[in-house]
Amino acid sequence: MDNAVQIQLGAFEVATTQNKGHDIEFWAKTATDRIVNIGGNAHPVIAQQAEAFKQSVFQTIVYYMQQSALSEKATLAGEMEKQGHSDMAKIIRSL
């Protein structure tokens, strides 16, 4: 009896960093690429419009992710202040 198993993997991508996490632009590009996909067979005018839309989506994601990061830092710094760690709060605010 032959029980052959065939597994087919889709395309995947690996991105690494050294001593830090990925920056906002990396995550914004990743999100944008998942949200907006421009087909290779698209009419050039449609592809151009789609690319402009994709850039707009990217910039919007970057802006709101930056706001989220600032908000998170403010929350962490505030919590450090409440716990009596003003030195750590200062470090967090400077990041």
PDB file of C-alpha atoms in Angstrom:
ATOM      1  CA  MET A   1       0.000   0.000   0.000  1.00  0.00           C
ATOM      2  CA  ASP A   2       1.430   3.374  -1.044  1.00  0.00           C
ATOM      3  CA  ASN A   3       0.424   6.329   1.107  1.00  0.00           C
ATOM      4  CA  ALA A   4       2.335   9.148  -0.544  1.00  0.00           C
ATOM      5  CA  VAL A   5       1.734  12.566   0.926  1.00  0.00           C
ATOM      6  CA  GLN A   6       2.277  15.634  -1.162  1.00  0.00           C
ATOM      7  CA  ILE A   7       2.633  19.023   0.463  1.00  0.00           C
ATOM      8  CA  GLN A   8       2.717  22.213  -1.519  1.00  0.00           C
ATOM      9  CA  LEU A   9       3.793  25.412   0.153  1.00  0.00           C
ATOM     10  CA  GLY A  10       2.800  28.834  -1.044  1.00  0.00           C
ATOM     11  CA  ALA A  11       5.253  31.669  -1.374  1.00  0.00           C
ATOM     12  CA  PHE A  12       6.544  33.087   1.868  1.00  0.00           C
ATOM     13  CA  GLU A  13       8.990  35.754   2.876  1.00  0.00           C
ATOM     14  CA  VAL A  14      11.314  36.029   5.859  1.00  0.00           C
ATOM     15  CA  ALA A  15      12.563  39.368   7.150  1.00  0.00           C
ATOM     16  CA  THR A  16      14.969  39.673  10.055  1.00  0.00           C
ATOM     17  CA  THR A  17      16.455  42.493  12.076  1.00  0.00           C
ATOM     18  CA  GLN A  18      19.346  42.721  14.474  1.00  0.00           C
ATOM     19  CA  ASN A  19      18.796  43.941  18.036  1.00  0.00           C
ATOM     20  CA  LYS A  20      15.496  45.657  17.239  1.00  0.00           C
ATOM     21  CA  GLY A  21      12.039  45.103  15.860  1.00  0.00           C
ATOM     22  CA  HIS A  22      10.874  46.032  12.386  1.00  0.00           C
ATOM     23  CA  ASP A  23      10.163  49.707  11.808  1.00  0.00           C
ATOM     24  CA  ILE A  24       6.784  51.218  11.040  1.00  0.00           C
ATOM     25  CA  GLU A  25       7.518  51.448   7.315  1.00  0.00           C
ATOM     26  CA  PHE A  26       8.185  47.697   7.157  1.00  0.00           C
ATOM     27  CA  TRP A  27       4.843  46.889   8.767  1.00  0.00           C
ATOM     28  CA  ALA A  28       3.009  49.512   6.704  1.00  0.00           C
ATOM     29  CA  LYS A  29       4.433  48.044   3.485  1.00  0.00           C
ATOM     30  CA  THR A  30       3.524  44.526   4.611  1.00  0.00           C
ATOM     31  CA  ALA A  31      -0.042  45.612   5.397  1.00  0.00           C
ATOM     32  CA  THR A  32      -0.344  47.600   2.171  1.00  0.00           C
ATOM     33  CA  ASP A  33       0.857  44.665   0.090  1.00  0.00           C
ATOM     34  CA  ARG A  34      -1.794  42.477   1.750  1.00  0.00           C
ATOM     35  CA  ILE A  35      -4.549  45.063   1.230  1.00  0.00           C
ATOM     36  CA  VAL A  36      -3.749  46.216  -2.316  1.00  0.00           C
ATOM     37  CA  ASN A  37      -2.617  43.796  -4.999  1.00  0.00           C
ATOM     38  CA  ILE A  38      -2.151  45.067  -8.543  1.00  0.00           C
ATOM     39  CA  GLY A  39      -2.566  42.341 -11.133  1.00  0.00           C
ATOM     40  CA  GLY A  40       0.163  41.905 -13.708  1.00  0.00           C
ATOM     41  CA  ASN A  41      -2.390  41.917 -16.517  1.00  0.00           C
ATOM     42  CA  ALA A  42      -4.031  45.181 -15.490  1.00  0.00           C
ATOM     43  CA  HIS A  43      -4.415  47.877 -18.123  1.00  0.00           C
ATOM     44  CA  PRO A  44      -1.555  50.408 -17.698  1.00  0.00           C
ATOM     45  CA  VAL A  45      -3.920  53.253 -16.782  1.00  0.00           C
ATOM     46  CA  ILE A  46      -5.683  51.095 -14.194  1.00  0.00           C
ATOM     47  CA  ALA A  47      -2.322  49.880 -12.850  1.00  0.00           C
ATOM     48  CA  GLN A  48      -1.131  53.487 -12.522  1.00  0.00           C
ATOM     49  CA  GLN A  49      -4.278  54.465 -10.612  1.00  0.00           C
ATOM     50  CA  ALA A  50      -3.972  51.388  -8.418  1.00  0.00           C
ATOM     51  CA  GLU A  51      -0.331  52.209  -7.652  1.00  0.00           C
ATOM     52  CA  ALA A  52      -1.327  55.756  -6.633  1.00  0.00           C
ATOM     53  CA  PHE A  53      -4.043  54.297  -4.403  1.00  0.00           C
ATOM     54  CA  LYS A  54      -1.536  51.825  -2.942  1.00  0.00           C
ATOM     55  CA  GLN A  55       0.838  54.680  -2.049  1.00  0.00           C
ATOM     56  CA  SER A  56      -2.040  56.540  -0.411  1.00  0.00           C
ATOM     57  CA  VAL A  57      -2.921  53.452   1.645  1.00  0.00           C
ATOM     58  CA  PHE A  58       0.754  53.075   2.640  1.00  0.00           C
ATOM     59  CA  GLN A  59       1.029  56.708   3.792  1.00  0.00           C
ATOM     60  CA  THR A  60      -2.226  56.424   5.742  1.00  0.00           C
ATOM     61  CA  ILE A  61      -1.046  53.275   7.508  1.00  0.00           C
ATOM     62  CA  VAL A  62       2.344  54.855   8.312  1.00  0.00           C
ATOM     63  CA  TYR A  63       0.656  57.922   9.818  1.00  0.00           C
ATOM     64  CA  TYR A  64      -1.699  55.974  12.067  1.00  0.00           C
ATOM     65  CA  MET A  65       0.979  53.496  13.122  1.00  0.00           C
ATOM     66  CA  GLN A  66       3.193  56.447  14.106  1.00  0.00           C
ATOM     67  CA  GLN A  67       0.322  57.866  16.148  1.00  0.00           C
ATOM     68  CA  SER A  68      -0.197  54.469  17.766  1.00  0.00           C
ATOM     69  CA  ALA A  69       3.504  54.218  18.680  1.00  0.00           C
ATOM     70  CA  LEU A  70       3.436  57.702  20.233  1.00  0.00           C
ATOM     71  CA  SER A  71       0.314  56.823  22.183  1.00  0.00           C
ATOM     72  CA  GLU A  72       1.845  53.572  23.422  1.00  0.00           C
ATOM     73  CA  LYS A  73       4.998  55.391  24.560  1.00  0.00           C
ATOM     74  CA  ALA A  74       2.892  57.963  26.404  1.00  0.00           C
ATOM     75  CA  THR A  75       0.951  55.186  28.130  1.00  0.00           C
ATOM     76  CA  LEU A  76       4.119  53.324  29.150  1.00  0.00           C
ATOM     77  CA  ALA A  77       5.845  56.497  30.337  1.00  0.00           C
ATOM     78  CA  GLY A  78       2.773  57.491  32.325  1.00  0.00           C
ATOM     79  CA  GLU A  79       2.644  54.082  33.971  1.00  0.00           C
ATOM     80  CA  MET A  80       6.345  54.307  34.845  1.00  0.00           C
ATOM     81  CA  GLU A  81       5.761  57.744  36.408  1.00  0.00           C
ATOM     82  CA  LYS A  82       2.851  56.370  38.471  1.00  0.00           C
ATOM     83  CA  GLN A  83       5.068  53.559  39.747  1.00  0.00           C
ATOM     84  CA  GLY A  84       7.769  56.038  40.771  1.00  0.00           C
ATOM     85  CA  HIS A  85      10.188  55.298  37.937  1.00  0.00           C
ATOM     86  CA  SER A  86      10.581  58.746  36.417  1.00  0.00           C
ATOM     87  CA  ASP A  87      14.042  57.799  35.123  1.00  0.00           C
ATOM     88  CA  MET A  88      12.545  54.959  33.079  1.00  0.00           C
ATOM     89  CA  ALA A  89       9.704  57.203  31.914  1.00  0.00           C
ATOM     90  CA  LYS A  90      12.278  59.662  30.596  1.00  0.00           C
ATOM     91  CA  ILE A  91      14.055  56.872  28.681  1.00  0.00           C
ATOM     92  CA  ILE A  92      10.781  55.663  27.154  1.00  0.00           C
ATOM     93  CA  ARG A  93       9.844  59.188  26.067  1.00  0.00           C
ATOM     94  CA  SER A  94      13.243  59.602  24.393  1.00  0.00           C
ATOM     95  CA  LEU A  95      12.886  56.472  22.257  1.00  0.00           C
TER      96      LEU A  95
END
